């Protein structure tokens, strides 16, 4: 039935299209959709019908070739054999050719959808038949299935070509590439499905060169990425899964010299060759180069040899694209890097890897790649950047860094030097030539330094006595590079230029905004002279030239090659003075010394000194028993100080008066000086000197960032000043100062020598003094040192100095408060209360013996609370802000009580201190029977009432309950238990009573009284909640069911008091729910629990019914508009008293809404409304004078008097009499001349009477 239905539907759709074609000769877009659907249903009907016909053929007709020997024909649940796949394949071929004929020959394929359906149908059938066909083929890829997959893939791609639509072809050709991968996922894993990719690749290559695709070159190029990606996945799977390639009866295993991955690689090369020449598959050579490390050994030997022949051809070919050449060369170098590391890992026994390369090919490949790249660079077939990238990848391989013959790295280093010399010996006329030459020498020096640092440029000159491992040849290379720079004909770009150039090149990049999810292009740069761009003025000076920094680093590496014993006991360290002198010389010869130049010099000195410092310190700490200070240690530290002292003298000349970017560079200089100081080997000579220099600059120029970093450096220095061979130990050993300066103390959790604590304390006091001075004389640039950090540094420094430090934190906190007050730094007072809690604990513990942990905490809270209340008093009197500066005007945004700069922020700080102090006093639970907690709770109640703090007042019952519960702990013979629960219960009843009686405290209320009614509602809500919690707390041990009954009854009583208040109805339902839940979980008596639950349900039902009645649900009727239009007899004129209006009411007559009155409030206040002057004998006789009303106003008044609300949608709702009467009373007591009364409902279900301006009178 499915087959017949599908074919019938397809025939109907195609018939519609055919009728359109024959009658009108043109097809619309709609007909293209209909035709596409027709082809889809044709495929579905055909294949479902074939499935049925195959069952008939195999059964009644006994066509044995359709059945499988393992599955003889059966009446039910029978499936054919592999012959069924062939039947489907032939049918799909016929259907595809028929679709092509109808679309192409009959010229009905005018749209894209029909062609897309025709081209994709073969692939859809393969996906639908994925599991079915595999099952029919007994779990593998049979010949029938393989031929079908290849044939249908070719069919789909051919139809895509015939469609003359590049998008259709691109989609189906990518689908064809991934189809073997999809089938391999459900295959038996032998590789038979992936083997089909060989045939598909050749078919794709033939179809890619067809003339129909000439106009769609760009789209086909993009699609080629998908083809190559699929081939790479197949190669990786072949190699990683040890799969076998099946080409008919021929099998190619992974260990074969021509493995499956290698055959796929070769197929890609041969099959796409012509398409690559036509520039339609540009990703093929790139993918082949990248895939080289995916080929298993030994077959990868062949692919590497082919690649070494292919790359020169690609680079030479005149019409090859530049990006293809560059990417192919870099990918080949990357593939060699990966394969070489696999070979190295396997050679040292780290495991078995697939892509190893054997000798001598592993040594030929890097030399060949470098030779080919150099040749291509010289004939301008590859850019310098691409060649340098490939060269770096080659050098990073183990063949260069680890395994190579010692002559190969040296030969490569000589080559790099020759290339650098050649590039710098030619005069550069343009900026591009300067960049190329500078990048060349940068690459050469970086790679040479890398080889030297990994020990590949070492030569053991044992015949020369006294060298002690010193690398003399590397020193010669360093000197050679230095001379190249000195004799250079090129105005070399320095590291600052490269940095600025990189920033400039990224200025116009697309930026993703994570907040909006939008990609935006930054503002385009203004046009500039290509020979004089803006970044060219941002160099760092000659000291940052590559030919200065590089040779100095090489020299440092050659010096660090001296063995540790030679460095420590010899005079090799003196050689370090050479690079230090060079740096100083380069700085002094500059006419205008930039801040960046100083920073570069310091950091270069750091990098040069680092390896020697590591060796010296490693030797010192491994020989800690030695007590003699070595001459090499002194020499090293003196050399470290040589440059920085000169720099410091230059910086004292006002260098910090520069612009912002120079300040950043000077910060880098100071950070570099700290780093240099940490290389100290004498235990303090270099570090203390440089620390004092940096500390001086930090305080003098109020550098907040350096304040943090300088302090942190003290922790890093740790206990090194106390080492046995250190300079300080030589001076103070066996003296009284040894204990006070060199013994170990603690800065927080870090062990340090006590002299470090003295330094930290001195720095902290200097910073605090500067902060106070800045308060007296504010700086123009508004730079400030961090006060809190300074205080913390003083704290931990004094901690490391003092032997007994129990009172340290308490004393220091008080001192810091005084200093902060004098400095006008209000941020200290925000943290002071909490710090005092911590500070009092060790002091109290050391003063009073026998205090329990609870008493210790309570006394800390009590004393801290008293101090905090005192600070609050000082803030309220203004004394706390005496030195805080002038009050700033208010600003938008969040209030910051930490800075307390505006009047509102200072008031906030005062309230914060006040309530924090009260909180601390309340938390002093264990002192004097909890009296502090009780007093604090009572004071909060009194003060919140006095100040009109509504929210705090509503929370005071919680304080009362906890205060009494805490006091109850100290008395065991009380006649009543659970005082806290009873207190909460009493407060709940009191709140409920006050709410019911509309208690009106003399607080500040808004003019319309809305906030009062909100407070009154919340008072009642909290009363119910407090009562429920209190009764549960006080009586739950006695009877949980009794608690449930009381809660339910109390909630019902609250509703009965005023059923019109929505919050009371909500509380009633909530009380019933809570009571029912308590009864549900109470297991004392199931019968009584059930009774209570029924009572809770009935209460909730009644309250819900009352709520619905409030809305009129079930009590109102909907009538048509025309049914209620009737006349009302006017019997008397009733004057309406004017309501009390605010001062702004008369001034804003243009407002759309004049007044909105909640009916609940009108009911509560109606007794205060003056009586009308004239009355009729009966209430029903009251009418309004509508003689001066407009027609619209008259109609609306008639509706309201009759209790009808117009919905505005053609119907009117008739209200129940209670609601209608309240609305009439409100209308009678309001003067609304010039306005039209309106009735609506708010979100709480309350009726609202409002007035809109009568526009018909204007």
mmCIF file of C-alpha atoms in Angstrom, residues 557-845:
data_model
loop_
_atom_site.group_PDB
_atom_site.id
_atom_site.type_symbol
_atom_site.label_atom_id
_atom_site.label_comp_id
_atom_site.label_asym_id
_atom_site.label_seq_id
_atom_site.Cartn_x
_atom_site.Cartn_y
_atom_site.Cartn_z
ATOM 1 C CA UNK A 557 73.960 30.671 26.941
ATOM 2 C CA UNK A 558 77.619 30.115 26.107
ATOM 3 C CA UNK A 559 78.557 31.427 29.551
ATOM 4 C CA UNK A 560 75.930 29.248 31.255
ATOM 5 C CA UNK A 561 77.475 26.173 29.609
ATOM 6 C CA UNK A 562 80.371 26.454 32.081
ATOM 7 C CA UNK A 563 79.985 23.788 34.751
ATOM 8 C CA UNK A 564 78.638 24.849 38.166
ATOM 9 C CA UNK A 565 81.942 24.354 39.975
ATOM 10 C CA UNK A 566 83.699 26.577 37.469
ATOM 11 C CA UNK A 567 81.080 29.314 37.794
ATOM 12 C CA UNK A 568 81.108 29.294 41.599
ATOM 13 C CA UNK A 569 84.821 28.912 42.261
ATOM 14 C CA UNK A 570 86.179 30.622 39.149
ATOM 15 C CA UNK A 571 85.906 34.068 37.640
ATOM 16 C CA UNK A 572 83.640 33.300 34.713
ATOM 17 C CA UNK A 573 80.938 35.475 36.239
ATOM 18 C CA UNK A 574 83.022 38.537 35.395
ATOM 19 C CA UNK A 575 82.221 37.891 31.734
ATOM 20 C CA UNK A 576 78.626 38.866 32.520
ATOM 21 C CA UNK A 577 79.854 42.439 32.791
ATOM 22 C CA UNK A 578 80.254 42.497 29.005
ATOM 23 C CA UNK A 579 76.521 42.308 28.124
ATOM 24 C CA UNK A 580 75.724 44.636 31.046
ATOM 25 C CA UNK A 581 78.200 47.178 29.673
ATOM 26 C CA UNK A 582 76.801 46.798 26.160
ATOM 27 C CA UNK A 583 73.291 47.545 27.399
ATOM 28 C CA UNK A 584 74.413 50.593 29.364
ATOM 29 C CA UNK A 585 76.421 51.802 26.380
ATOM 30 C CA UNK A 586 73.455 51.441 24.035
ATOM 31 C CA UNK A 587 71.314 53.441 26.448
ATOM 32 C CA UNK A 588 73.838 56.212 26.988
ATOM 33 C CA UNK A 589 74.452 56.751 23.289
ATOM 34 C CA UNK A 590 70.775 57.429 22.651
ATOM 35 C CA UNK A 591 69.943 61.117 22.352
ATOM 36 C CA UNK A 592 66.390 60.667 23.592
ATOM 37 C CA UNK A 593 66.186 57.759 25.998
ATOM 38 C CA UNK A 594 62.705 56.285 25.858
ATOM 39 C CA UNK A 595 61.027 54.624 28.789
ATOM 40 C CA UNK A 596 60.581 51.556 26.602
ATOM 41 C CA UNK A 597 64.341 51.407 26.019
ATOM 42 C CA UNK A 598 65.023 51.309 29.751
ATOM 43 C CA UNK A 599 62.417 48.584 30.239
ATOM 44 C CA UNK A 600 63.891 46.559 27.396
ATOM 45 C CA UNK A 601 67.398 46.894 28.821
ATOM 46 C CA UNK A 602 66.301 45.714 32.270
ATOM 47 C CA UNK A 603 64.428 42.703 30.966
ATOM 48 C CA UNK A 604 67.263 41.798 28.597
ATOM 49 C CA UNK A 605 69.625 41.872 31.560
ATOM 50 C CA UNK A 606 67.187 39.650 33.438
ATOM 51 C CA UNK A 607 67.107 37.056 30.638
ATOM 52 C CA UNK A 608 70.898 37.127 30.342
ATOM 53 C CA UNK A 609 71.408 36.694 34.081
ATOM 54 C CA UNK A 610 68.694 34.088 34.661
ATOM 55 C CA UNK A 611 70.578 30.917 33.594
ATOM 56 C CA UNK A 612 73.701 31.891 35.552
ATOM 57 C CA UNK A 613 71.609 32.754 38.650
ATOM 58 C CA UNK A 614 69.894 29.381 38.449
ATOM 59 C CA UNK A 615 73.241 27.589 38.348
ATOM 60 C CA UNK A 616 74.731 29.610 41.196
ATOM 61 C CA UNK A 617 71.701 29.287 43.476
ATOM 62 C CA UNK A 618 71.363 25.597 42.723
ATOM 63 C CA UNK A 619 74.991 25.080 43.779
ATOM 64 C CA UNK A 620 74.566 27.209 46.906
ATOM 65 C CA UNK A 621 71.440 25.420 48.135
ATOM 66 C CA UNK A 622 72.952 22.019 47.427
ATOM 67 C CA UNK A 623 76.000 22.977 49.578
ATOM 68 C CA UNK A 624 74.224 24.680 52.484
ATOM 69 C CA UNK A 625 76.880 23.594 54.923
ATOM 70 C CA UNK A 626 79.398 25.952 53.349
ATOM 71 C CA UNK A 627 79.671 29.159 55.347
ATOM 72 C CA UNK A 628 82.035 31.086 53.091
ATOM 73 C CA UNK A 629 80.758 33.786 50.767
ATOM 74 C CA UNK A 630 82.172 33.094 47.294
ATOM 75 C CA UNK A 631 83.710 35.827 45.182
ATOM 76 C CA UNK A 632 81.496 34.744 42.268
ATOM 77 C CA UNK A 633 78.397 35.517 44.346
ATOM 78 C CA UNK A 634 79.580 39.046 45.067
ATOM 79 C CA UNK A 635 80.647 39.626 41.475
ATOM 80 C CA UNK A 636 77.306 38.407 40.125
ATOM 81 C CA UNK A 637 75.279 40.668 42.430
ATOM 82 C CA UNK A 638 77.490 43.687 41.718
ATOM 83 C CA UNK A 639 77.044 43.158 37.979
ATOM 84 C CA UNK A 640 73.279 42.910 38.481
ATOM 85 C CA UNK A 641 73.407 46.304 40.186
ATOM 86 C CA UNK A 642 75.569 47.959 37.547
ATOM 87 C CA UNK A 643 72.837 48.764 35.037
ATOM 88 C CA UNK A 644 69.928 49.415 37.410
ATOM 89 C CA UNK A 645 71.862 51.944 39.478
ATOM 90 C CA UNK A 646 72.646 53.903 36.317
ATOM 91 C CA UNK A 647 68.999 53.633 35.253
ATOM 92 C CA UNK A 648 67.877 54.831 38.685
ATOM 93 C CA UNK A 649 70.016 57.914 38.429
ATOM 94 C CA UNK A 650 68.501 58.703 35.034
ATOM 95 C CA UNK A 651 64.968 58.178 36.357
ATOM 96 C CA UNK A 652 65.606 60.681 39.169
ATOM 97 C CA UNK A 653 65.742 63.398 36.502
ATOM 98 C CA UNK A 654 61.951 63.481 36.181
ATOM 99 C CA UNK A 655 61.345 60.787 33.646
ATOM 100 C CA UNK A 656 57.918 60.141 35.143
ATOM 101 C CA UNK A 657 56.638 63.409 33.790
ATOM 102 C CA UNK A 658 55.907 61.697 30.493
ATOM 103 C CA UNK A 659 52.630 60.636 28.965
ATOM 104 C CA UNK A 660 50.663 57.540 29.892
ATOM 105 C CA UNK A 661 52.308 55.023 27.603
ATOM 106 C CA UNK A 662 55.738 55.953 28.968
ATOM 107 C CA UNK A 663 54.418 55.436 32.481
ATOM 108 C CA UNK A 664 53.458 51.924 31.533
ATOM 109 C CA UNK A 665 56.952 51.328 30.216
ATOM 110 C CA UNK A 666 58.464 52.685 33.436
ATOM 111 C CA UNK A 667 56.239 50.310 35.375
ATOM 112 C CA UNK A 668 57.699 47.508 33.262
ATOM 113 C CA UNK A 669 61.158 48.813 34.183
ATOM 114 C CA UNK A 670 60.406 48.713 37.896
ATOM 115 C CA UNK A 671 58.924 45.228 37.624
ATOM 116 C CA UNK A 672 62.075 44.173 35.793
ATOM 117 C CA UNK A 673 64.214 45.586 38.601
ATOM 118 C CA UNK A 674 62.263 43.522 41.116
ATOM 119 C CA UNK A 675 62.767 40.451 38.939
ATOM 120 C CA UNK A 676 66.482 41.194 38.767
ATOM 121 C CA UNK A 677 66.608 41.506 42.530
ATOM 122 C CA UNK A 678 65.083 38.068 42.943
ATOM 123 C CA UNK A 679 68.069 36.625 41.035
ATOM 124 C CA UNK A 680 70.159 37.566 44.077
ATOM 125 C CA UNK A 681 72.845 35.015 45.066
ATOM 126 C CA UNK A 682 74.351 36.696 48.161
ATOM 127 C CA UNK A 683 71.233 36.634 50.284
ATOM 128 C CA UNK A 684 70.375 40.306 49.987
ATOM 129 C CA UNK A 685 73.002 42.507 48.300
ATOM 130 C CA UNK A 686 71.189 42.757 44.984
ATOM 131 C CA UNK A 687 67.671 42.295 46.290
ATOM 132 C CA UNK A 688 67.788 44.849 49.112
ATOM 133 C CA UNK A 689 69.418 47.467 46.896
ATOM 134 C CA UNK A 690 66.932 47.036 44.070
ATOM 135 C CA UNK A 691 64.034 46.744 46.515
ATOM 136 C CA UNK A 692 64.921 50.117 48.028
ATOM 137 C CA UNK A 693 65.131 51.673 44.547
ATOM 138 C CA UNK A 694 61.752 50.289 43.537
ATOM 139 C CA UNK A 695 60.164 51.163 46.894
ATOM 140 C CA UNK A 696 61.442 54.715 46.566
ATOM 141 C CA UNK A 697 59.900 55.026 43.108
ATOM 142 C CA UNK A 698 56.678 53.402 44.289
ATOM 143 C CA UNK A 699 56.146 55.858 47.125
ATOM 144 C CA UNK A 700 57.502 58.897 45.295
ATOM 145 C CA UNK A 701 55.143 58.450 42.336
ATOM 146 C CA UNK A 702 52.235 56.745 44.141
ATOM 147 C CA UNK A 703 52.306 53.644 41.939
ATOM 148 C CA UNK A 704 49.512 51.424 43.234
ATOM 149 C CA UNK A 705 50.415 48.462 41.001
ATOM 150 C CA UNK A 706 54.010 48.524 42.230
ATOM 151 C CA UNK A 707 52.785 48.715 45.829
ATOM 152 C CA UNK A 708 51.286 45.260 45.389
ATOM 153 C CA UNK A 709 54.177 43.744 43.451
ATOM 154 C CA UNK A 710 56.881 45.166 45.725
ATOM 155 C CA UNK A 711 55.134 43.679 48.733
ATOM 156 C CA UNK A 712 54.770 40.295 47.031
ATOM 157 C CA UNK A 713 58.498 40.223 46.267
ATOM 158 C CA UNK A 714 59.134 40.095 50.018
ATOM 159 C CA UNK A 715 57.263 36.796 50.242
ATOM 160 C CA UNK A 716 59.278 35.429 47.320
ATOM 161 C CA UNK A 717 62.576 36.329 48.974
ATOM 162 C CA UNK A 718 61.488 34.174 51.924
ATOM 163 C CA UNK A 719 64.388 33.010 54.153
ATOM 164 C CA UNK A 720 67.186 33.455 51.618
ATOM 165 C CA UNK A 721 68.792 36.327 53.590
ATOM 166 C CA UNK A 722 69.601 33.814 56.350
ATOM 167 C CA UNK A 723 71.546 31.325 54.188
ATOM 168 C CA UNK A 724 74.845 30.317 55.729
ATOM 169 C CA UNK A 725 76.995 31.673 52.898
ATOM 170 C CA UNK A 726 75.010 34.878 52.539
ATOM 171 C CA UNK A 727 76.428 38.330 53.026
ATOM 172 C CA UNK A 728 74.168 39.123 56.000
ATOM 173 C CA UNK A 729 75.149 35.963 57.820
ATOM 174 C CA UNK A 730 78.785 36.933 57.291
ATOM 175 C CA UNK A 731 78.101 40.278 58.956
ATOM 176 C CA UNK A 732 75.786 39.251 61.826
ATOM 177 C CA UNK A 733 76.712 35.652 62.675
ATOM 178 C CA UNK A 734 77.005 35.098 66.422
ATOM 179 C CA UNK A 735 75.856 38.640 67.167
ATOM 180 C CA UNK A 736 72.717 39.910 68.859
ATOM 181 C CA UNK A 737 71.343 41.029 65.479
ATOM 182 C CA UNK A 738 71.321 37.500 64.106
ATOM 183 C CA UNK A 739 68.230 36.579 66.098
ATOM 184 C CA UNK A 740 66.343 39.816 65.451
ATOM 185 C CA UNK A 741 67.187 40.033 61.737
ATOM 186 C CA UNK A 742 67.903 36.550 60.390
ATOM 187 C CA UNK A 743 65.751 34.227 62.459
ATOM 188 C CA UNK A 744 62.564 32.932 60.864
ATOM 189 C CA UNK A 745 59.240 34.679 61.333
ATOM 190 C CA UNK A 746 55.914 34.379 59.586
ATOM 191 C CA UNK A 747 54.274 36.820 57.209
ATOM 192 C CA UNK A 748 50.795 35.403 57.345
ATOM 193 C CA UNK A 749 51.479 31.771 56.322
ATOM 194 C CA UNK A 750 54.819 32.403 54.597
ATOM 195 C CA UNK A 751 58.137 31.837 56.427
ATOM 196 C CA UNK A 752 60.532 34.775 56.033
ATOM 197 C CA UNK A 753 63.655 36.099 57.646
ATOM 198 C CA UNK A 754 62.784 38.821 60.139
ATOM 199 C CA UNK A 755 64.735 41.429 58.172
ATOM 200 C CA UNK A 756 62.113 40.951 55.446
ATOM 201 C CA UNK A 757 59.494 41.926 58.020
ATOM 202 C CA UNK A 758 61.456 45.069 58.878
ATOM 203 C CA UNK A 759 61.607 45.983 55.191
ATOM 204 C CA UNK A 760 57.879 45.365 54.793
ATOM 205 C CA UNK A 761 57.034 47.442 57.853
ATOM 206 C CA UNK A 762 59.189 50.283 56.610
ATOM 207 C CA UNK A 763 57.544 50.199 53.169
ATOM 208 C CA UNK A 764 54.073 50.087 54.720
ATOM 209 C CA UNK A 765 54.783 53.067 56.985
ATOM 210 C CA UNK A 766 56.206 55.047 54.057
ATOM 211 C CA UNK A 767 53.098 54.333 51.999
ATOM 212 C CA UNK A 768 50.773 55.235 54.868
ATOM 213 C CA UNK A 769 52.693 58.445 55.463
ATOM 214 C CA UNK A 770 52.431 59.321 51.773
ATOM 215 C CA UNK A 771 48.710 58.619 51.864
ATOM 216 C CA UNK A 772 48.261 61.036 54.776
ATOM 217 C CA UNK A 773 50.438 63.618 53.014
ATOM 218 C CA UNK A 774 48.340 63.289 49.855
ATOM 219 C CA UNK A 775 45.257 63.936 51.952
ATOM 220 C CA UNK A 776 46.740 67.243 53.050
ATOM 221 C CA UNK A 777 48.003 68.100 49.557
ATOM 222 C CA UNK A 778 46.017 66.121 46.953
ATOM 223 C CA UNK A 779 48.036 65.166 43.827
ATOM 224 C CA UNK A 780 47.018 66.587 40.485
ATOM 225 C CA UNK A 781 46.919 63.220 38.709
ATOM 226 C CA UNK A 782 44.728 61.683 41.434
ATOM 227 C CA UNK A 783 47.092 58.713 41.785
ATOM 228 C CA UNK A 784 46.619 57.011 45.153
ATOM 229 C CA UNK A 785 48.451 54.307 47.027
ATOM 230 C CA UNK A 786 46.251 51.461 48.324
ATOM 231 C CA UNK A 787 45.483 52.163 51.960
ATOM 232 C CA UNK A 788 43.999 48.765 52.855
ATOM 233 C CA UNK A 789 46.911 46.919 51.260
ATOM 234 C CA UNK A 790 49.380 49.129 53.087
ATOM 235 C CA UNK A 791 47.642 48.347 56.355
ATOM 236 C CA UNK A 792 47.686 44.618 55.657
ATOM 237 C CA UNK A 793 51.381 44.770 54.744
ATOM 238 C CA UNK A 794 52.087 46.534 58.032
ATOM 239 C CA UNK A 795 50.108 43.857 59.850
ATOM 240 C CA UNK A 796 51.918 40.838 58.388
ATOM 241 C CA UNK A 797 55.280 42.596 58.621
ATOM 242 C CA UNK A 798 54.839 43.278 62.316
ATOM 243 C CA UNK A 799 53.635 39.707 62.703
ATOM 244 C CA UNK A 800 56.963 38.440 61.319
ATOM 245 C CA UNK A 801 58.938 40.757 63.626
ATOM 246 C CA UNK A 802 57.132 40.188 66.916
ATOM 247 C CA UNK A 803 57.765 37.138 69.063
ATOM 248 C CA UNK A 804 54.384 37.348 70.868
ATOM 249 C CA UNK A 805 51.703 38.620 68.544
ATOM 250 C CA UNK A 806 48.408 37.945 70.323
ATOM 251 C CA UNK A 807 47.616 41.662 70.593
ATOM 252 C CA UNK A 808 49.169 42.578 67.269
ATOM 253 C CA UNK A 809 46.027 42.516 65.165
ATOM 254 C CA UNK A 810 43.980 44.402 67.764
ATOM 255 C CA UNK A 811 46.553 47.148 68.202
ATOM 256 C CA UNK A 812 47.289 47.382 64.502
ATOM 257 C CA UNK A 813 43.603 47.545 63.582
ATOM 258 C CA UNK A 814 43.156 50.472 65.940
ATOM 259 C CA UNK A 815 46.276 52.185 64.576
ATOM 260 C CA UNK A 816 45.118 51.677 61.002
ATOM 261 C CA UNK A 817 41.715 53.132 61.888
ATOM 262 C CA UNK A 818 43.377 56.241 63.288
ATOM 263 C CA UNK A 819 45.667 56.539 60.268
ATOM 264 C CA UNK A 820 42.748 56.011 57.915
ATOM 265 C CA UNK A 821 40.745 58.670 59.712
ATOM 266 C CA UNK A 822 43.650 61.123 59.507
ATOM 267 C CA UNK A 823 44.182 60.251 55.819
ATOM 268 C CA UNK A 824 40.504 60.608 55.022
ATOM 269 C CA UNK A 825 40.356 57.031 53.674
ATOM 270 C CA UNK A 826 36.870 55.932 54.580
ATOM 271 C CA UNK A 827 37.207 52.432 53.107
ATOM 272 C CA UNK A 828 38.916 51.231 56.280
ATOM 273 C CA UNK A 829 35.777 51.778 58.362
ATOM 274 C CA UNK A 830 33.700 49.432 56.215
ATOM 275 C CA UNK A 831 35.953 46.502 57.110
ATOM 276 C CA UNK A 832 36.868 47.534 60.665
ATOM 277 C CA UNK A 833 33.903 45.861 62.463
ATOM 278 C CA UNK A 834 34.668 42.463 60.980
ATOM 279 C CA UNK A 835 38.412 42.765 61.536
ATOM 280 C CA UNK A 836 37.802 43.648 65.182
ATOM 281 C CA UNK A 837 35.912 40.377 65.684
ATOM 282 C CA UNK A 838 38.980 38.449 64.534
ATOM 283 C CA UNK A 839 41.390 40.744 66.410
ATOM 284 C CA UNK A 840 39.659 40.422 69.796
ATOM 285 C CA UNK A 841 39.733 36.618 69.845
ATOM 286 C CA UNK A 842 43.503 36.006 70.271
ATOM 287 C CA UNK A 843 43.753 39.001 72.614
ATOM 288 C CA UNK A 844 40.911 37.787 74.860
ATOM 289 C CA UNK A 845 42.180 34.217 74.790
#
